[in-house]
Coordinates of C-alpha atoms and ligand atoms in Angstrom, one line a residue:
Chain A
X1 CA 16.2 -22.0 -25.3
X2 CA 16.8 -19.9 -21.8
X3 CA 14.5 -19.8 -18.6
X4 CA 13.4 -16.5 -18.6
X5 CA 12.6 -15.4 -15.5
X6 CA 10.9 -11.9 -15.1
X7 CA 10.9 -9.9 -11.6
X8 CA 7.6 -7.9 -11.8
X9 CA 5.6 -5.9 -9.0
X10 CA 3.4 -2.9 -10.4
X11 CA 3.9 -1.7 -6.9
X12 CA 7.3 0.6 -6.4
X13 CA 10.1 0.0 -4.3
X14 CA 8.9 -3.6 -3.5
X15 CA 12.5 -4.9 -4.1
X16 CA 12.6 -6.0 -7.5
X17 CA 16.2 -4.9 -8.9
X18 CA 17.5 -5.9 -5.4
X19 CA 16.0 -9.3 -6.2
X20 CA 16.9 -9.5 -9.9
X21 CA 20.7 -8.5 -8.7
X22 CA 20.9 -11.5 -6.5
X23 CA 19.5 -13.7 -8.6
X24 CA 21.9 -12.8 -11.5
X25 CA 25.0 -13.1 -9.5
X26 CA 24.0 -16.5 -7.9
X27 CA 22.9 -17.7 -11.2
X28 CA 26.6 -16.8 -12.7
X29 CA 27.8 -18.7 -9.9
X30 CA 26.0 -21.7 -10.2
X31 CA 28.1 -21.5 -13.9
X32 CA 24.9 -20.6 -16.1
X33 CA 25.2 -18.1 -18.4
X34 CA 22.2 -14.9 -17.8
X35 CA 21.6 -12.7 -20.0
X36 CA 19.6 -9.5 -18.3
X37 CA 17.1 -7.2 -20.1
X38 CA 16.1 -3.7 -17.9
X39 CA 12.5 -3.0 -18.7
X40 CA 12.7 0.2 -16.5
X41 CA 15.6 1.9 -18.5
X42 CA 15.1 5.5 -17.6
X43 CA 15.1 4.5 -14.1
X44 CA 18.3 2.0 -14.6
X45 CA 18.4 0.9 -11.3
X46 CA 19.8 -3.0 -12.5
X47 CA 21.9 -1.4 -15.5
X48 CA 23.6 1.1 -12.9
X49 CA 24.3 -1.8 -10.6
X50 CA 25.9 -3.8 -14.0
X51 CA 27.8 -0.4 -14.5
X52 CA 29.1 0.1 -10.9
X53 CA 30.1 -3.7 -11.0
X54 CA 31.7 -3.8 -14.5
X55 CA 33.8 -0.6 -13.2
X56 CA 34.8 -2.6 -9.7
X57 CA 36.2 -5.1 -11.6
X58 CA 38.6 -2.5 -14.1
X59 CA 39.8 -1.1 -10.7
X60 CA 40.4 -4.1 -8.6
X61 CA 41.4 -6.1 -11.8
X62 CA 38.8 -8.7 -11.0
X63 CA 37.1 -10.8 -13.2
X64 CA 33.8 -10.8 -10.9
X65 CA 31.2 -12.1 -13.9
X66 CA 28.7 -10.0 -15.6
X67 CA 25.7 -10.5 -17.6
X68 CA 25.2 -9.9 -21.0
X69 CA 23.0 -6.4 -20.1
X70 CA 20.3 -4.5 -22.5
X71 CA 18.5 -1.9 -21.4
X72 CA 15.3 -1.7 -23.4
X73 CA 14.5 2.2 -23.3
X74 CA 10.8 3.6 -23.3
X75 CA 9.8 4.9 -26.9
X76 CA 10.0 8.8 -27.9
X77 CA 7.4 8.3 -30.5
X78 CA 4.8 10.8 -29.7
X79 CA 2.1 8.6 -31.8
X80 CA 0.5 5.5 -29.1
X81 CA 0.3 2.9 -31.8
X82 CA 4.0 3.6 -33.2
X83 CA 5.4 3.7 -30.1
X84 CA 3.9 -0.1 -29.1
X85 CA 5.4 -1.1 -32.2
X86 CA 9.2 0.5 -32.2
X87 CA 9.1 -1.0 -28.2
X88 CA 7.9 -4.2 -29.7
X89 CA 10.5 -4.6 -32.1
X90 CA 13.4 -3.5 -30.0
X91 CA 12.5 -5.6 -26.6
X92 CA 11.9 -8.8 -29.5
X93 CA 15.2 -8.5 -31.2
X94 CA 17.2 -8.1 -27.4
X95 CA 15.5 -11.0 -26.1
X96 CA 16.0 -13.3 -29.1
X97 CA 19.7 -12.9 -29.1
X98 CA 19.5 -14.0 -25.5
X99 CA 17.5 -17.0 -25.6
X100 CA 19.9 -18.6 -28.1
X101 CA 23.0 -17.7 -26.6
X102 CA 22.4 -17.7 -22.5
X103 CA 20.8 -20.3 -20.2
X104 CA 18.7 -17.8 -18.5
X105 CA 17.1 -14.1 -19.3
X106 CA 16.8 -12.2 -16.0
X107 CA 14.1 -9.1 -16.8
X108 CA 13.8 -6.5 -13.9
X109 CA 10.0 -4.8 -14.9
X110 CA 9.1 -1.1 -13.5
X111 CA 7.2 -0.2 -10.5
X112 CA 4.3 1.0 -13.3
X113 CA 2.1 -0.4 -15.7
X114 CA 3.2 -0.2 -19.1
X115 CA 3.3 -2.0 -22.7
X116 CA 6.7 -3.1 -22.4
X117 CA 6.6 -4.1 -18.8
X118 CA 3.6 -6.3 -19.8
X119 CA 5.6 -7.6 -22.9
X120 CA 7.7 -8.6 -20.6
X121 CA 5.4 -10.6 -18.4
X122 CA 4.0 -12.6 -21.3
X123 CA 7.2 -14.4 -22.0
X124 CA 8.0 -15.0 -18.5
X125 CA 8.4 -19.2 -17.7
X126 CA 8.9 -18.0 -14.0
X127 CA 7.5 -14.6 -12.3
X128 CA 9.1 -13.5 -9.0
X129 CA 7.2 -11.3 -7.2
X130 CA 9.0 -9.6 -3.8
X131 CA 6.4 -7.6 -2.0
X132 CA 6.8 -5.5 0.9
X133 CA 5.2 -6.9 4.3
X134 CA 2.6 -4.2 4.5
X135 CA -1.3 -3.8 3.8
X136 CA -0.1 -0.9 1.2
X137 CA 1.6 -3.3 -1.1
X138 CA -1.4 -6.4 -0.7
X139 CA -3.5 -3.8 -2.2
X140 CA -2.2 -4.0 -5.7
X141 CA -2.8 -8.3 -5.6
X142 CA -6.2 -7.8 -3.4
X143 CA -8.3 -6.2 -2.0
X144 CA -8.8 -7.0 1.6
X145 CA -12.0 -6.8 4.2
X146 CA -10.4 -4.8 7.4
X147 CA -11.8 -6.9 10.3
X148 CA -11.8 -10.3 9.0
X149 CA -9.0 -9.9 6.7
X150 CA -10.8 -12.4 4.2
X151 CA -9.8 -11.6 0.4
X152 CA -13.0 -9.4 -0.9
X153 CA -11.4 -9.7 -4.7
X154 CA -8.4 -9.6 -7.2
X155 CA -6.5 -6.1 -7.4
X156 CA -4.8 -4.6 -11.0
X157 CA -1.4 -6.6 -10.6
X158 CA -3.1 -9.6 -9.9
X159 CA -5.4 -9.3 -12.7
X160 CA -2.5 -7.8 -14.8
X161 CA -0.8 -10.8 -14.2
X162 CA -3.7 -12.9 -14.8
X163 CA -3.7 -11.1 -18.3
X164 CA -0.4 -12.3 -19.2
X165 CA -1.0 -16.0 -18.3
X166 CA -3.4 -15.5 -21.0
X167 CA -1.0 -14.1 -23.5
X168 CA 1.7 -16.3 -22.7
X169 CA -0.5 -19.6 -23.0
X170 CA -1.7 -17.6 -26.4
X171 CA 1.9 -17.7 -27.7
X172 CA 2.9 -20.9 -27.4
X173 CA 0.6 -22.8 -24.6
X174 CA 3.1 -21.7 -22.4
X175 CA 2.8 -21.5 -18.3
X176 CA 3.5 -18.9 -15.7
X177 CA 5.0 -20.2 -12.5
X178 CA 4.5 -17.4 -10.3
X179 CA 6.3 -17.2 -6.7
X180 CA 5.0 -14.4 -4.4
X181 CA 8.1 -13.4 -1.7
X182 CA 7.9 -10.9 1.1
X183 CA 10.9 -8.9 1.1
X184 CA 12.7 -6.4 3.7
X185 CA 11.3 -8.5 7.2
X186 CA 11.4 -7.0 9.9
X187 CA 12.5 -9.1 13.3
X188 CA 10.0 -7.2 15.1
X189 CA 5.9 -6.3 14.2
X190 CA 4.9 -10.1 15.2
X191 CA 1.0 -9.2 14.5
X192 CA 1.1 -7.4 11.3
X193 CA 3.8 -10.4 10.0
X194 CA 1.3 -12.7 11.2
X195 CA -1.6 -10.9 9.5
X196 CA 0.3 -10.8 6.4
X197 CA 1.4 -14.4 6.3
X198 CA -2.0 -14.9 6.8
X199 CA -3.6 -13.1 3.4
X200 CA -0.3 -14.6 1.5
X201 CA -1.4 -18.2 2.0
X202 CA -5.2 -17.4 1.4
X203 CA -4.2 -15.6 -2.0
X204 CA -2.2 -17.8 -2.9
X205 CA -4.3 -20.6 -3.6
X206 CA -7.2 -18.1 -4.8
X207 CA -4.3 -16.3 -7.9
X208 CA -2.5 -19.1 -7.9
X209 CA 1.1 -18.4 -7.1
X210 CA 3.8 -20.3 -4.9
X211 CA 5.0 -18.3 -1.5
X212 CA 9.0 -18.2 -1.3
X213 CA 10.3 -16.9 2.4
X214 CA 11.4 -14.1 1.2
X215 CA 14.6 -11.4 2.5
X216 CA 15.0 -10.2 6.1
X217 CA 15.3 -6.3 6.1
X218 CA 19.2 -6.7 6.2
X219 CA 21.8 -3.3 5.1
X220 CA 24.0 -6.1 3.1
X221 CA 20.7 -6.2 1.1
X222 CA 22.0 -2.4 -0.6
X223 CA 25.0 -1.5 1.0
X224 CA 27.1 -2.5 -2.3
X225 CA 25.3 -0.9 -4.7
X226 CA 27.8 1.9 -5.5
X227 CA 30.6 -1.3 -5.8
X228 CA 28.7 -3.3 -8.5
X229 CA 28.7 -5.9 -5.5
X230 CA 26.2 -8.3 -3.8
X231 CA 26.7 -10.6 -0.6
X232 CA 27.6 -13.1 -2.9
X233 CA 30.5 -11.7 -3.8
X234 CA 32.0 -11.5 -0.8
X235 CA 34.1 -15.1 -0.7
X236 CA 35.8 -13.8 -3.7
X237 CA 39.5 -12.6 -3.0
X238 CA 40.6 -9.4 -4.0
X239 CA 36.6 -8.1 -2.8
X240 CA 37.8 -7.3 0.6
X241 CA 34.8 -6.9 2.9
X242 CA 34.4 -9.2 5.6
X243 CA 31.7 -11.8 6.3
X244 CA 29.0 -11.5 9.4
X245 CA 26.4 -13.3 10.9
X246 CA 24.0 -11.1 9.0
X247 CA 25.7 -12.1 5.7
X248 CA 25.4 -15.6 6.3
X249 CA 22.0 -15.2 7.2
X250 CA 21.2 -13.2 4.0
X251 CA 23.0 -15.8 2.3
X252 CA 20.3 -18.6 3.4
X253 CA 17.9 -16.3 2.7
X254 CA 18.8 -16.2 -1.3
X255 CA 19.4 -20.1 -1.5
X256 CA 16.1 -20.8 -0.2
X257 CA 14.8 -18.7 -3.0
X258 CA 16.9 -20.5 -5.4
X259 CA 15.2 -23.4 -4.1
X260 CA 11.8 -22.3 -4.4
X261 CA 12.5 -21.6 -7.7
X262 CA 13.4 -25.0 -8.4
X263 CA 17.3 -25.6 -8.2
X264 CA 18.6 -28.2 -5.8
X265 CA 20.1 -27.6 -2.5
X266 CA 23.9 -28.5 -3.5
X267 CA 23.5 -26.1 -6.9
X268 CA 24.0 -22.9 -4.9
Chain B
X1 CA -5.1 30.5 -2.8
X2 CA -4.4 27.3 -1.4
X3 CA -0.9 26.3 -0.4
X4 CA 0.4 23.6 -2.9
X5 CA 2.2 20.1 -1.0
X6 CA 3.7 18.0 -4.1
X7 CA 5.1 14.8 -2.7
X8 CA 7.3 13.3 -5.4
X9 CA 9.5 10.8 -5.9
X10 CA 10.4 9.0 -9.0
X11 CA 11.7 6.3 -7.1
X12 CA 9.1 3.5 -6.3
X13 CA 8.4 2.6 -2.8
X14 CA 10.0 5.5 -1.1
X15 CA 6.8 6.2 1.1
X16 CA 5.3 9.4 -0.7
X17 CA 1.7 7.6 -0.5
X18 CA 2.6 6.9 3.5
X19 CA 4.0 10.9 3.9
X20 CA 0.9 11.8 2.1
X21 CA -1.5 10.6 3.9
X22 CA 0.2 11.6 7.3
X23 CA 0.5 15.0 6.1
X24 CA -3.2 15.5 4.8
X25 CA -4.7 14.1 8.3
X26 CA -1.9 16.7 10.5
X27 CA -3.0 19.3 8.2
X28 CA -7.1 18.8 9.0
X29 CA -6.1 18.2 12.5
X30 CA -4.9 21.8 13.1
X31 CA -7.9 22.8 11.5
X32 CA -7.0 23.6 7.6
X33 CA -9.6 22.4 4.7
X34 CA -7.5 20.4 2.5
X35 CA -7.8 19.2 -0.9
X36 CA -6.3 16.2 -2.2
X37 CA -4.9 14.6 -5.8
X38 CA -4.2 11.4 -6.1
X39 CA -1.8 11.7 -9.6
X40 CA -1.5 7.8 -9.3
X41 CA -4.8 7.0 -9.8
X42 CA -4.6 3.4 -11.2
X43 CA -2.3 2.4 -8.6
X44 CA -4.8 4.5 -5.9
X45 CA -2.8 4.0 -2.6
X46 CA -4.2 7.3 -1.5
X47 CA -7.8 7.0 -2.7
X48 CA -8.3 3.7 -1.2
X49 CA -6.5 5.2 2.0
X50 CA -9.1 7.8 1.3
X51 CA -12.0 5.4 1.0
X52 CA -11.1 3.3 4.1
X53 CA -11.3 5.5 6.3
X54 CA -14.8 6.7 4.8
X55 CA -16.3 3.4 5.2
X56 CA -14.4 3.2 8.8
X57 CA -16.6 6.5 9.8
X58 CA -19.7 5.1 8.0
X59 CA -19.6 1.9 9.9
X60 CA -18.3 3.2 13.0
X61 CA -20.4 6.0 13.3
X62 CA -17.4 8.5 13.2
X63 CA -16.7 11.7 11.7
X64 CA -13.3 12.0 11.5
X65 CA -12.1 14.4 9.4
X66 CA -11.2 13.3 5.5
X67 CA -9.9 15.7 2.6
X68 CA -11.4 16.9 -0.9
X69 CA -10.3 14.0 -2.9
X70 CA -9.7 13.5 -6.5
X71 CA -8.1 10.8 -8.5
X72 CA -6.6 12.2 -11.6
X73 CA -6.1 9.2 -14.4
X74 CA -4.1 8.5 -17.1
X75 CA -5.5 9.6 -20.6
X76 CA -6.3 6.5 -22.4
X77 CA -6.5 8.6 -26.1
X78 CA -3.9 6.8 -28.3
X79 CA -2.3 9.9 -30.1
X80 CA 0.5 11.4 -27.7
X81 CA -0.4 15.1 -27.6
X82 CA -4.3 14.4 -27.5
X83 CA -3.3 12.6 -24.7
X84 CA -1.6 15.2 -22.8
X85 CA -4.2 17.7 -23.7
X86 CA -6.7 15.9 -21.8
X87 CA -4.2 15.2 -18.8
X88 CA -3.8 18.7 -18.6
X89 CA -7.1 19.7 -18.7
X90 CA -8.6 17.3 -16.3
X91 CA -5.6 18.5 -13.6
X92 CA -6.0 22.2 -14.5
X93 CA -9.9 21.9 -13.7
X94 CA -9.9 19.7 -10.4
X95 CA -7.0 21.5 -9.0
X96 CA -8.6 24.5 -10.0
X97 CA -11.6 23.7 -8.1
X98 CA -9.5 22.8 -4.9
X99 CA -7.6 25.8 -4.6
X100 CA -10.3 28.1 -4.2
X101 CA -11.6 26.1 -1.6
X102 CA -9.2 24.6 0.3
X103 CA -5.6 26.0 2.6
X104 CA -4.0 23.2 1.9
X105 CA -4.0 21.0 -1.8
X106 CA -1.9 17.7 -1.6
X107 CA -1.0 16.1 -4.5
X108 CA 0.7 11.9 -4.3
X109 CA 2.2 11.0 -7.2
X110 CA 3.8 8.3 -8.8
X111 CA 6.9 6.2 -8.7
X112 CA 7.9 6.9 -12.3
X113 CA 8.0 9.5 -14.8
X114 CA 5.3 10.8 -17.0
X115 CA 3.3 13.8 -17.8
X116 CA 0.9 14.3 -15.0
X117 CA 3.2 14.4 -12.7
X118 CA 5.6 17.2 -14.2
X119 CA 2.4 19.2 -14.3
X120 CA 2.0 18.0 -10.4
X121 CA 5.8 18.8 -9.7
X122 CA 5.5 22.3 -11.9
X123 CA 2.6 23.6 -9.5
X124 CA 4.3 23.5 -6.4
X125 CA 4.5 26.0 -3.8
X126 CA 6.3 22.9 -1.6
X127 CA 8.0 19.3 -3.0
X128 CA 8.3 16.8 -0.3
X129 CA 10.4 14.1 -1.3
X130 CA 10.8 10.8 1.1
X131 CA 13.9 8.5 0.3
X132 CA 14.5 5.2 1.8
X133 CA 18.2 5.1 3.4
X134 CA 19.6 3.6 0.7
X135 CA 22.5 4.1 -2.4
X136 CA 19.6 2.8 -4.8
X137 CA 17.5 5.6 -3.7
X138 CA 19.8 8.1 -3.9
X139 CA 20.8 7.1 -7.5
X140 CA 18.1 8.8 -8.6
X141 CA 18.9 11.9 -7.2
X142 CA 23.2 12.0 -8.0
X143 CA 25.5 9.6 -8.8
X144 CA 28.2 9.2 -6.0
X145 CA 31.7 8.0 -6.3
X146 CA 31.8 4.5 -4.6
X147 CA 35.2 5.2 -3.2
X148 CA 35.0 8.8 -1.7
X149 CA 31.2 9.1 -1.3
X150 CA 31.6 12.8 -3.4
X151 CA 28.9 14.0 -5.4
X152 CA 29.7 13.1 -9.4
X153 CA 26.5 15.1 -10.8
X154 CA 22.7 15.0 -10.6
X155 CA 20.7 11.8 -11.8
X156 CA 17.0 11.9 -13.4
X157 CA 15.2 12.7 -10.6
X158 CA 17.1 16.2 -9.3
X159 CA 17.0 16.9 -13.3
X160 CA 13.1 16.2 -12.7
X161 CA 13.0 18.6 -10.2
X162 CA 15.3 21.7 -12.3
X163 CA 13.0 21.6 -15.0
X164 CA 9.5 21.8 -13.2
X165 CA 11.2 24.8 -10.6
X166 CA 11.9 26.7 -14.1
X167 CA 8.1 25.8 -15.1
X168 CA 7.1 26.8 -12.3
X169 CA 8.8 30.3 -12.6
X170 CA 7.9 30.7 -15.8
X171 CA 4.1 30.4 -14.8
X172 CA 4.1 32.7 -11.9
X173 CA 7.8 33.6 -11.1
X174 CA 6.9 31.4 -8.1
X175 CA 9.8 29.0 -6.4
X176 CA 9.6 25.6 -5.1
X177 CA 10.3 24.7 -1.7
X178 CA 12.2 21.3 -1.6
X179 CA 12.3 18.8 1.3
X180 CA 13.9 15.5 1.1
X181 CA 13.1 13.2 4.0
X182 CA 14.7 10.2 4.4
X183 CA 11.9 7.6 5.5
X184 CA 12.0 3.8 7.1
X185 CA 15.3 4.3 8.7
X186 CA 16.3 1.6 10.7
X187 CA 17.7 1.5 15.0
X188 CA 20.7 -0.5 13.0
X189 CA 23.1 -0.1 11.0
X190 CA 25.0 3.0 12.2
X191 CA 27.8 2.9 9.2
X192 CA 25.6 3.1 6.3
X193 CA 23.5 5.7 7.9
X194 CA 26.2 7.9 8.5
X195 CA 27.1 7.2 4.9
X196 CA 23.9 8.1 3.8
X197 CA 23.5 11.4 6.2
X198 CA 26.9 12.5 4.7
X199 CA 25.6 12.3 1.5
X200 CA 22.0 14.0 1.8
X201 CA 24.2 16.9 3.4
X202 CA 26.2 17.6 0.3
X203 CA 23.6 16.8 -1.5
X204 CA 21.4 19.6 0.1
X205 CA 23.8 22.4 -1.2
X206 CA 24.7 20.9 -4.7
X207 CA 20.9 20.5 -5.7
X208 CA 19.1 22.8 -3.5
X209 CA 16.7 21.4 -1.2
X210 CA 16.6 21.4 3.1
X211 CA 16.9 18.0 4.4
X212 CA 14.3 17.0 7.1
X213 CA 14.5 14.2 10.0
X214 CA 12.3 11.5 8.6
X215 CA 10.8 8.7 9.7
X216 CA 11.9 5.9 11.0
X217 CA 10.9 1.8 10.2
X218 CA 7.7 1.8 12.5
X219 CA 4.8 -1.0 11.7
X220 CA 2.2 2.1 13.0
X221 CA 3.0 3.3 9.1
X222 CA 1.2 1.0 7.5
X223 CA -0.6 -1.4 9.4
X224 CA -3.7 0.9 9.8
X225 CA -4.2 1.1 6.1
X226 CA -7.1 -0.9 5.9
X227 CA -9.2 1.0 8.1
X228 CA -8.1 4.4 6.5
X229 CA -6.6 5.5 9.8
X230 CA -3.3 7.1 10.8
X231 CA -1.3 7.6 13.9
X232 CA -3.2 10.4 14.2
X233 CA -6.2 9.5 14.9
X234 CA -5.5 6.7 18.1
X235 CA -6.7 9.9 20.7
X236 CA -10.0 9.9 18.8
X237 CA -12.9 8.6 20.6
X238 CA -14.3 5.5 19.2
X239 CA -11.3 4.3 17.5
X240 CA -10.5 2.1 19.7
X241 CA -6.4 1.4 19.2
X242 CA -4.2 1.7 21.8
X243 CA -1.5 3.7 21.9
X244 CA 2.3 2.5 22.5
X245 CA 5.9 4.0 23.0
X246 CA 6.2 3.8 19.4
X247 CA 3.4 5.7 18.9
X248 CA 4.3 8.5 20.7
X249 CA 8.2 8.2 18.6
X250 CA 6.0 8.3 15.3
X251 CA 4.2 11.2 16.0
X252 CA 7.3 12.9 17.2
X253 CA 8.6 12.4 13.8
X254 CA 5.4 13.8 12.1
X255 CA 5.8 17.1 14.1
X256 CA 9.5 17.6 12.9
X257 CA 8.3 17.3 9.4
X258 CA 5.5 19.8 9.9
X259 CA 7.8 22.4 12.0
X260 CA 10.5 22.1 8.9
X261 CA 7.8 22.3 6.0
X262 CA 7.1 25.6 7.9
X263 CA 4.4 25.0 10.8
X264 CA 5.2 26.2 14.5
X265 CA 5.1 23.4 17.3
X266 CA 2.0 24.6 18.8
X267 CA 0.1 23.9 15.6
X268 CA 0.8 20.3 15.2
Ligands
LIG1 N1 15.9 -7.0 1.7 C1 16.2 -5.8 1.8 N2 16.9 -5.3 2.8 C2 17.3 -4.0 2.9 N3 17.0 -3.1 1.9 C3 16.3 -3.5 0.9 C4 15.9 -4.9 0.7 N4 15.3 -5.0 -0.5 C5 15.2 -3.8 -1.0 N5 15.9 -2.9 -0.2 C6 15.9 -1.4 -0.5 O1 14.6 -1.0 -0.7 C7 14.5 0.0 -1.8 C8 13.6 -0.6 -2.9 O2 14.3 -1.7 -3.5 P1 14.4 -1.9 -5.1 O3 14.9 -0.6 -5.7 O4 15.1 -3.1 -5.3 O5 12.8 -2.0 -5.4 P2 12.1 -2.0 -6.8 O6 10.9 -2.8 -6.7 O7 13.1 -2.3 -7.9 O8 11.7 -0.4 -7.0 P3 11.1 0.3 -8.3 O9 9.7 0.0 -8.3 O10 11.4 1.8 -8.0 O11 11.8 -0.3 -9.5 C9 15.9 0.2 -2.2 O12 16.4 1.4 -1.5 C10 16.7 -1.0 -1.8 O13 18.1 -0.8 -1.5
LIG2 N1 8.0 4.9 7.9 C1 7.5 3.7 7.5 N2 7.5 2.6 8.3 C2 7.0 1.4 7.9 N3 6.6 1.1 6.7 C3 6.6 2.1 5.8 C4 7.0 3.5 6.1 N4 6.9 4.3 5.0 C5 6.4 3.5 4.1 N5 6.2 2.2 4.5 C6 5.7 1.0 3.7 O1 6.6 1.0 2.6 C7 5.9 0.7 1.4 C8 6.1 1.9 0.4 O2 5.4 3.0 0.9 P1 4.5 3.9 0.0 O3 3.5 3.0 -0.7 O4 3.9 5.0 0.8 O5 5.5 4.4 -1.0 P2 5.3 5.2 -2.4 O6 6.5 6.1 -2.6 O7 3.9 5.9 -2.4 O8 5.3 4.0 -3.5 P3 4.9 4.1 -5.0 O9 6.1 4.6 -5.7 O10 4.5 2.7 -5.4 O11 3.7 5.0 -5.2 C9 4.5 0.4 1.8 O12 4.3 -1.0 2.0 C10 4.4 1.2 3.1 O13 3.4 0.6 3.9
LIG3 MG1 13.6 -1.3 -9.7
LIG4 MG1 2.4 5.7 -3.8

């Protein structure tokens, strides 16, 4: 049945459709087929891109490949209890056409906490986790003292998190591999990276995640969005934007990921 | 009455915590009592901002100045409109507390959509809405033909927006005053800024709201979080933080937003 890997973050605007994009497209190339689930519908950040790329290809006539894409839309239901149950049944019967028929289910999860976000986290096999460098977004994994920048205590993702490794060992003694990646690095701000860098490898052995190297803050990161297109794409003929040493920096960037992850060096 | 500050976003990550926190310390600087609601009360960014700097004065000796503050959480009552009754009670009575007492309220709220925060949006007098300098972001506001960068129609968020400005003249045949400021902009990447500056431009007309400078990637931002401090408060005595060039850039860019939400230069 697929790898489903789920990209969650309750924090907002940590990078998580940005990283679930990449991950799609590199996964496609690699020749695996991915099936992609949006948990955060209404927003439709991930099914937008899908749209925008799906619509790049009818123009160009390209066959740039796509993922089979659900979006799984919050319930109307106005009673709490139904609503669980109609959001239960729909994310279930999406999902289990997709782990028969694809090698790997890509979820991208809101920047909120909700039932079907953690739904989502319980049938994860892998959990990506982009964070922004900053003492803002540490605060939803941990709470940290201010002069000796020693972890004081688990925050609510980390302990939402810890939740799900509980449901998803429930289900079917399951594991979570969790990889924690700072996202939009700056080349500047040497202190605050250090500092950060710092609490990551502390917390990681105390929540138990992996630390991946994350994405420099690079424009070739979003500049394709309208296009349907990531840096990926951009060897393909008939895309027509040119490479740079930025792109082929960004490029290292995702493989390193992909190895983190767990694919070799030669698969991406 | 006090003079209502929403800042909204439904976009995650686009620095409405940041902007509120910046704004709430300029507005006690020039003297104002101000009220604050944190309508993202699990996720807390402001009310830990809030609560660091409190235990910053306690062990430091300080005063510096810190708001009326008020987390406003989620109803946990399963059936829907129980649920929203309470919401709505619990907003209507702390902001109804605040506004007697305070110039300013400011109310944070979160990256996503749910009843408190229409009630936040529908109350007030001025929406401030940070965006990072990004297609992604602006998705949320219109979509926008990839080729010719025109404006197709609004997305969710304006649509957000249009409802609570009739709410809000329905209640008091009061308007809302809307800011969008585009926030972490980078020294780089001249095209897709320009592309992005175009776009706000249009976008200013089509959906009604004054676009303001913004601020730009600065590490000052965010790495003072921990101690509860801001910018703002480096000239105090017994902070002890130098300040730098940057510094003086950053709180440039805090006086431009003040003088466009309305305040003269000599206030800031
Ligand atoms: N490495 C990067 N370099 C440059 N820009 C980036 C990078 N990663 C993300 N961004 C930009 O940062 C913003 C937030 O990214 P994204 O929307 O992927 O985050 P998210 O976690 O999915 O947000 P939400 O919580 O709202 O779902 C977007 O404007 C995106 O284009
Ligand atoms: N101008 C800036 N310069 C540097 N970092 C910034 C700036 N503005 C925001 N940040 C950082 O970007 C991240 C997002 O900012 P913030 O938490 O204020 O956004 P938000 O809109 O409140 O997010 P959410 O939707 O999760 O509530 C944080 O890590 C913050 O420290
Ligand atoms: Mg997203
Ligand atoms: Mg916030």
């Amino acid at each position: 049945r697929a790898h489903v890997i789920v990209i969650g973050n309750e924090k907002g605007g940590s990078g998580k459709s940005t990283t679930a994009m990449h991950l799609i497209v590199s996964l496609m190339k690699m020749g695996f087929t991915v099936g992609s689930l949006d948990i955060d519908a209404r927003q439709g950040t991930l099914t937008r891109y899908i749209e925008n790329r799906t619509a790049f290809n009818a123009k160009k006539g390209l066959k740039l490949p796509t993922p089979e894409h659900r979006p799984i839309y919050r319930s109307e239901v106005s009673d709490g209890n139904e609503a669980k149950l109609d959001e239960r049944d729909r994310f279930t019967s999406a999902l289990g056409e997709m782990v028969v028929g694809c090698n790997f289910v890509v979820m991208d999860c809101p920047g909120s906490d909700n039932y079907l976000s953690r739904l989502a986290h319980a049938c994860a096999d892998t959990l990506i986790t982009p964070i922004n460098d900053s003492f803002i977004d540490l605060d939803m994994l941990a709470r940290i003292d201010p002069d000796t920048l020693d972890i004081k205590g688990p925050s609510i993702y980390a302990e939402m998190v810890w939740d799900a490794r509980k449901r998803r060992a429930g289900i079917d003694g399951g594991t979570i591999d969790w990889i924690v990646m700072r996202n939009r690095l700056s080349h500047l701000d040497a202190r605050n990276k250090r500092d950060i860098a710092e609490i990551v490898e502390k917390l990681a052995g105390r929540i138990r995640f992996r630390p991946a190297p994350g994405f420099g803050e690079r424009v070739i990161y979003r500049e394709l969005f309208l296009k349907g297109l990531t840096l990926l794409d951009l060897r393909e003929k008939g895309v027509g934007i040119p490479m740079s040493m930025s792109h082929m920096a960004a490029r290292q960037e995702v493989r390193s990921l992909l190895e983190v992850i767990g694919f070799k060096p030669s698969d991406g």
